[in-house]
Amino acid sequence: MELTLNINGRDHRLSLDPRTTLLDALRDHLGLTGSKKGCDQGQCGACTVHVDGRRILACLTLAAAVQGRPVATVEGLAHGDKLHPMQAAFVEHDAFQCGYCTPGQLMSAVACVHEGHAHDRAAIREHMSGNLCRCGAYPKIVDAIEDAAPKMERG
Amino acid sequence: MADDAGRLYGKPEVRIDGAAKVTGQARYASDEPVANPAYAYLVTSAISRGHITGMDLAAAEAVPGLLDILTHETVGKEAKPPVGPDQKPTTTTLETTQVWHDGQIIAVVVADSFEAAREAAHRVVVHYAPETPSATFDSPGAEAEVRKTDEQHKDPAKGDAPAAFAAAPVKIDARYETPTQHHNPLELFTTTCVWDGPKLTIYEPTQTMYGLKAAVAKQLGMEPADVRTISRYVGGAFGSKGAATSRTVWIAIAARRLKRAVKLVPTRDQAFTIATYRAETRHHLQLAANRDGKLQALIHEGWEVTSRPSSYNVSGTETTARMYACPNIATKVNVVHADRNTPGFMRAPPDTPYMFALESGMDELAHELGMDPIELRRINDTQTDPVDGKPFSSRSLMKCFDAAAAKFGWAKRDPKPGAMRDGDWLVGYGCATSCYPSNIGPAAARLSLTPRGKAVIQLAGHEIGTGAYTTVAITVAGGLGLKVTDIQVFMGDSNLPPVPVAGGSNNAASTAHVAAKACEEIRQKLALAAVQNNAGIFAGADPSKLRLTDGALAGPDGRREPLETAVGRVAGGALEVHVENVPEGLPPDAAAGLYQGKMAMSRGTGRKDVTAYAFGAQFVEVRIHALTREIRTPRIVSAFASGTIVNPLTAYSQYMGGAIWGVSSALHEATEIDLREARYVNDNLADYLVPVNADIDHLDVIFVPEEDSRVNPLGIKGIGEIGIVGMNAAVANAVFHATGKRIRKLPIRIEHLL
Amino acid sequence: MRPFRYEHAADRAQALQLANGPREATASAHITAPIQYLAGGTTLIDLMKLDVMRPEVLVDINALAGQHGAIRADASGLHLGALARMADAADDLVVRRDYPMIAQSLELAASPQLRNMASLGGNVLQRTRCNYFRDPSWTACNKRHPGSGCAAMDGVNRKLAVLGASDHCIANYPGDFGVALAALGATVDIEGAGGRRVLAFEDLHRLPGDTPHIETNLKPGELITGFTVPAGPWTRRSLYLKIRDRQSYEFALTSAAVALDVEGGVVREARIGLGGLAAKPWRSHEAEAALKGRPLDEAAAHAAADAALAKAAGHGEATFKIELGRRTLVRALLQAHAMEV
């Protein structure tokens, strides 16, 4: 089917099998490989992106179902060379190891702050629990979010 | 002057690949762009023992976009059988009609799109002649044998352990069990193959660039030079990517047949059966001590499951026999063959299961003696290897216990089990020894330095999350007197000089030493040229006294010559060296073997001069709900002494991740096997539990300073694996302290405490 | 995943038309139905990838959120549109204040991402997590293939049902929100080709009996449009307690949904649901009756828990859940009683 996806502010016209998930559309059809496939069944969070400003799992979302709705991926977080405060905090705090879950963690972390769930460590931990990190970077992810949240609010 | 390579060690440095990882630009194998790929999808067996009698492919072939279906009949003879992680025969896949285990690859479907490939794979109908399988220990038909000893697998023994055990006044005689566990790195076991004439490029996440290259070349009857492996970033490995697996050659053959790139991204459940895992183990541990706590006998017998054709085993008695001073030691390991895939390396492969037994046993013994468990370890601490009397290169075990105990607040522990409580929650404190042998291998690297003070180092290293790019950069910056930001590091490509498998915690030591050696060669070349140049400021000076520092060649008297001059003297664009480092004790041909993907390793337990281990102490507080018995771990404290710490920032992450793995292993992880069918059942990330963010609260890692000039010149011990080793027992010991209930089988779950 | 036609419904009328087309096949909640409604997709897309479900047409009903996405409370109770997302209801301040059990059942479920995706209507229809059901390479599953047997009965079954199961199926209902709806006596609004009807939520799901493949009493083509939770003096003193191996992002081993109307320490009315334990969202009228008119102390809580699990039957590994279920309910009752309301 023919469809248009709006990714990071840009429209992309695509011809896709209706079965194509948003994740596969991003990775295999648009070359946006930042969003990762860790389970392809909604269990790991590595494919987390924003649709309509809310974090969702791209692996359980059909591309066809997000036509006309803005999609934001990790590739759209930084402004040119300037990292988003959350990205900078992840680097500073070493909030990752292998880095594979990181794009999903970042998209979740930004949403976690926007949702108002970053007010204390317990809330962050709970609201970041949909993103598995097999390397075990969790405490540093919480550190990074605590650090970045006020910086995000300052804009 | 090699010391200069360590000049920047111990100072936290953010990852030089950090920006790439947080922007989505870091390319993992399946992210590599290839032109017009076809998509592969695996068909795997639904039985675990028997033969394939036929396949009905008509429905699959009718799927629009289908390109090819590889089966035993079409391609079975095109590849030689694979070898297992121990380089010995293992289970096969398409080579024959035989099914060795559940989820074995039996066909590869290739189509124009991922969607079509998946649909066609689901439409393949397989006919089997099944046989009754054996799932695990105690299953009818499982075959046990005493593990043969070889270079890597010995049975440490000393004195007359049975007699000493019989005679001793205080003893523990207990059996422990650990479950099947799967690494479950978040990155799937992907493979992309691209042919260019006779040359094959493989994009696959691996911990062994040259090992994978050699294995595939051998299976396909190719010249290794015609195979290139690329793996710039690995999305978690933990041992699972430490050896070649069967999938790769079939994807290569599929690409060859189609004359088109073929990309495989397998499913999560396939990850349980197309790669390796940590096999379930059993232990019979007998410990005997005098009333003062001094150990008199240690008898440790282990059993490990493996596949039918492989005798892969981990034999952690090599470690448990060496932990404490003990005059009488006996050990033995058995393997049990079942209808399972072949196990392999998983984070601290021998030490994690075997130390669970020993460190639980030590806690039981302390309880029996009425002695503090830390004091029991202190009484039996030793600076010499109890098995063969060699000195430990260094051993700071009790310093670790003291540092961690202080931070943890061990003194507040009421030793009586079940005595501590906070509201509705029972509280328990537990601790255990952690350790990991210090290994180092040969390595090669190419290093270039420009007159403008920029360096490029190239080596086929592996970034599996350890921060390998950054440790190499820190070493080169130190060695050449530059800033870390002046160093570019290229890794993850088998066209670059080889380094060993990123396993056994050898990576930092192996790569740092070759990088240091490369820097030293560059320094020597510059120094020699400088002293031989009559017009230069160092004319006639002693070249060994000249150092590279702060972007200059400097003499002992403070005179400095800018790099522009020093390098410009010998090179126009860049000065480049290719170096190989063979650690002391390894044969000189170890470097040559490296290029053929062979792994020579100076192992912490196999050296002539010393026994080399890193040590640590791990503490955990468990809270168990008095009524519903959920088990939580609000506080984890670990202290480690691992010699020189290259980068404390990433080292902390490694230790921390290891400790979280330990909690995960103790409380969560277990692959459930259907005993009737010998099939993995909970093969997904919702049912194979690993901790989520909410499970980990306060976690501290203490670096206990340790200088070790005997382990290797830079004093580097590995850190990637030690973090997990003590935690299983620490948690079990804490659960005992909280409840009075000793759980000897992992994972510890609610139902064990109701 | 088998090929399907993707249809986008602009409103309810179009959705019903697309799902009740001229073809003899019509949408239904049954696994084998050729037409399926697609909302959040968190169950459906997952099971299609696993080849468990093979619909030929997907009717995307997300655009119905305008008609059926509201969250509203009035004197009669709480009205939840079926297209409201789990996160919306969990975060709603009125829901949190007046129906804490509902809010907790939602926020303790799944992950933030899944809660943003999953609709309330879809959530109550989520399917069992029984591994033997979810993997078609297991041939014996009466839910997938009636008459084929139940591989779980003597297999790996730690998480499966101890209440309401049958000799044909021991799958458990994995959800949380549905348990709260059952406990509070909610009703479900259903639209079909024949018009609107209202069903007691307790009657939405069926016990497996000898037809475990028929999971609900929805008729072909029917669509859930909303839920009403009746108001009552017990809704504020209510909670949802979920017991699981890890702290978050895991299906319940056991859970208890408890609402109490207590006057002078005596229980006037109780509403009790159990999760993780049963073949469907489970309301325990037995436990409610055991509490009515009694002072809520430990003995009463234990009596209620014994009544709730009296008919429980364990299979293999899951047997421990009978005792854990009792304890979960005891803890939830004591905790609800202690609530400051």
Tab-separated table of C-alpha atoms in Angstrom, chain A:
chain	number	residue	atom	x	y	z
A	1	MET	CA	0.000	0.000	0.000
A	2	GLU	CA	1.024	3.597	-0.586
A	3	LEU	CA	1.379	5.724	2.495
A	4	THR	CA	3.068	8.785	3.899
A	5	LEU	CA	4.907	8.711	7.182
A	6	ASN	CA	5.941	11.853	8.997
A	7	ILE	CA	9.231	11.102	10.735
A	8	ASN	CA	11.098	13.729	12.714
A	9	GLY	CA	9.201	16.465	10.937
A	10	ARG	CA	9.692	15.159	7.412
A	11	ASP	CA	7.182	13.412	5.189
A	12	HIS	CA	8.261	10.170	3.546
A	13	ARG	CA	6.202	8.607	0.795
A	14	LEU	CA	6.471	4.818	0.888
A	15	SER	CA	5.077	1.772	-0.785
A	16	LEU	CA	4.788	-0.925	1.849
A	17	ASP	CA	3.355	-4.340	2.490
A	18	PRO	CA	0.426	-3.649	4.882
A	19	ARG	CA	2.096	-6.038	7.300
A	20	THR	CA	5.101	-3.753	7.728
A	21	THR	CA	5.532	-2.532	11.268
A	22	LEU	CA	6.588	1.003	11.995
A	23	LEU	CA	9.886	-0.424	13.255
A	24	ASP	CA	10.624	-2.274	10.026
A	25	ALA	CA	9.503	0.742	7.976
A	26	LEU	CA	12.022	2.890	9.847
A	27	ARG	CA	14.874	0.400	9.736
A	28	ASP	CA	14.474	-1.373	6.416
A	29	HIS	CA	12.701	1.203	4.277
A	30	LEU	CA	13.910	4.564	5.566
A	31	GLY	CA	17.426	3.691	6.739
A	32	LEU	CA	16.632	5.027	10.200
A	33	THR	CA	18.317	2.242	12.132
A	34	GLY	CA	18.543	4.051	15.462
A	35	SER	CA	15.373	2.347	16.684
A	36	LYS	CA	16.328	-1.209	17.545
A	37	LYS	CA	14.737	-4.615	17.260
A	38	GLY	CA	15.354	-6.554	20.468
A	39	CYS	CA	12.324	-8.822	20.634
A	40	ASP	CA	9.853	-7.730	17.949
A	41	GLN	CA	7.047	-8.583	20.347
A	42	GLY	CA	6.629	-5.649	22.680
A	43	GLN	CA	8.697	-6.988	25.535
A	44	CYS	CA	11.985	-5.069	25.563
A	45	GLY	CA	11.388	-1.419	24.695
A	46	ALA	CA	14.379	-1.059	22.348
A	47	CYS	CA	12.071	0.165	19.567
A	48	THR	CA	10.454	2.940	21.622
A	49	VAL	CA	9.548	5.993	19.524
A	50	HIS	CA	7.088	8.837	19.988
A	51	VAL	CA	3.832	9.030	18.048
A	52	ASP	CA	1.779	12.161	18.629
A	53	GLY	CA	4.321	13.010	21.309
A	54	ARG	CA	3.673	9.815	23.295
A	55	ARG	CA	6.073	6.940	23.658
A	56	ILE	CA	4.963	3.725	22.022
A	57	LEU	CA	6.531	0.512	20.733
A	58	ALA	CA	7.257	0.625	17.019
A	59	CYS	CA	7.420	-3.169	16.759
A	60	LEU	CA	3.740	-3.645	17.625
A	61	THR	CA	2.562	-0.689	15.560
A	62	LEU	CA	1.646	-1.097	11.918
A	63	ALA	CA	3.151	1.607	9.751
A	64	ALA	CA	-0.257	1.966	8.147
A	65	ALA	CA	-1.790	2.875	11.487
A	66	VAL	CA	0.387	5.961	12.017
A	67	GLN	CA	-0.200	7.654	8.686
A	68	GLY	CA	-0.584	11.373	9.161
A	69	ARG	CA	0.640	11.281	12.755
A	70	PRO	CA	4.009	12.725	13.733
A	71	VAL	CA	6.619	10.095	14.608
A	72	ALA	CA	9.808	11.039	16.484
A	73	THR	CA	12.821	8.755	16.670
A	74	VAL	CA	16.225	8.961	18.342
A	75	GLU	CA	17.652	10.401	15.134
A	76	GLY	CA	15.554	13.516	15.697
A	77	LEU	CA	16.624	14.214	19.276
A	78	ALA	CA	19.827	16.167	18.703
A	79	HIS	CA	19.962	19.530	16.954
A	80	GLY	CA	22.783	19.060	14.493
A	81	ASP	CA	25.875	18.404	16.573
A	82	LYS	CA	24.237	19.639	19.740
A	83	LEU	CA	23.046	16.726	21.785
A	84	HIS	CA	19.669	16.828	23.507
A	85	PRO	CA	20.185	17.300	27.268
A	86	MET	CA	19.076	13.708	27.800
A	87	GLN	CA	21.622	12.405	25.302
A	88	ALA	CA	24.365	14.506	26.894
A	89	ALA	CA	23.414	13.224	30.337
A	90	PHE	CA	23.503	9.617	29.159
A	91	VAL	CA	27.050	10.115	27.863
A	92	GLU	CA	28.172	12.002	30.962
A	93	HIS	CA	26.775	9.409	33.393
A	94	ASP	CA	27.790	6.411	31.298
A	95	ALA	CA	24.138	5.386	31.297
A	96	PHE	CA	24.691	2.556	28.845
A	97	GLN	CA	27.205	-0.076	27.947
A	98	CYS	CA	26.600	-1.871	24.679
A	99	GLY	CA	24.258	0.932	23.618
A	100	TYR	CA	21.694	-1.272	21.945
A	101	CYS	CA	18.798	-0.432	24.254
A	102	THR	CA	19.926	3.198	24.445
A	103	PRO	CA	17.814	4.752	21.673
A	104	GLY	CA	14.734	3.243	23.285
A	105	GLN	CA	15.866	4.272	26.756
A	106	LEU	CA	16.389	7.836	25.529
A	107	MET	CA	12.989	8.096	23.885
A	108	SER	CA	11.409	6.684	27.032
A	109	ALA	CA	13.452	8.976	29.257
A	110	VAL	CA	12.427	12.104	27.365
A	111	ALA	CA	8.799	11.000	27.529
A	112	CYS	CA	9.160	10.137	31.203
A	113	VAL	CA	10.158	13.749	31.900
A	114	HIS	CA	7.385	15.168	29.707
A	115	GLU	CA	4.816	12.951	31.427
A	116	GLY	CA	5.842	14.344	34.798
A	117	HIS	CA	7.104	10.995	35.999
A	118	ALA	CA	10.674	12.096	36.682
A	119	HIS	CA	10.063	13.791	40.020
A	120	ASP	CA	11.967	11.276	42.095
A	121	ARG	CA	14.117	8.195	41.646
A	122	ALA	CA	11.367	5.748	42.536
A	123	ALA	CA	9.035	7.258	39.937
A	124	ILE	CA	11.775	7.237	37.307
A	125	ARG	CA	12.614	3.608	38.033
A	126	GLU	CA	8.986	2.553	37.739
A	127	HIS	CA	8.331	4.558	34.602
A	128	MET	CA	11.517	3.385	32.938
A	129	SER	CA	10.718	-0.266	33.585
A	130	GLY	CA	9.405	-0.850	30.085
A	131	ASN	CA	12.924	-0.596	28.719
A	132	LEU	CA	15.111	-3.588	29.448
A	133	CYS	CA	18.851	-2.999	29.704
A	134	ARG	CA	20.623	-6.330	29.687
A	135	CYS	CA	23.975	-4.709	30.468
A	136	GLY	CA	22.478	-3.423	33.724
A	137	ALA	CA	22.924	0.323	33.407
A	138	TYR	CA	19.758	1.085	35.364
A	139	PRO	CA	21.144	3.169	38.252
A	140	LYS	CA	23.079	5.335	35.831
A	141	ILE	CA	20.034	5.744	33.593
A	142	VAL	CA	18.196	7.074	36.628
A	143	ASP	CA	21.141	9.387	37.397
A	144	ALA	CA	21.088	10.710	33.838
A	145	ILE	CA	17.345	11.369	33.886
A	146	GLU	CA	17.535	13.137	37.226
A	147	ASP	CA	20.293	15.296	35.803
A	148	ALA	CA	18.638	16.016	32.465
A	149	ALA	CA	15.089	16.672	33.676
A	150	PRO	CA	15.671	20.212	34.990
A	151	LYS	CA	17.818	21.025	31.972
A	152	MET	CA	14.980	19.960	29.676
A	153	GLU	CA	12.549	22.119	31.594
A	154	ARG	CA	14.857	25.107	31.207
A	155	GLY	CA	14.601	24.411	27.506
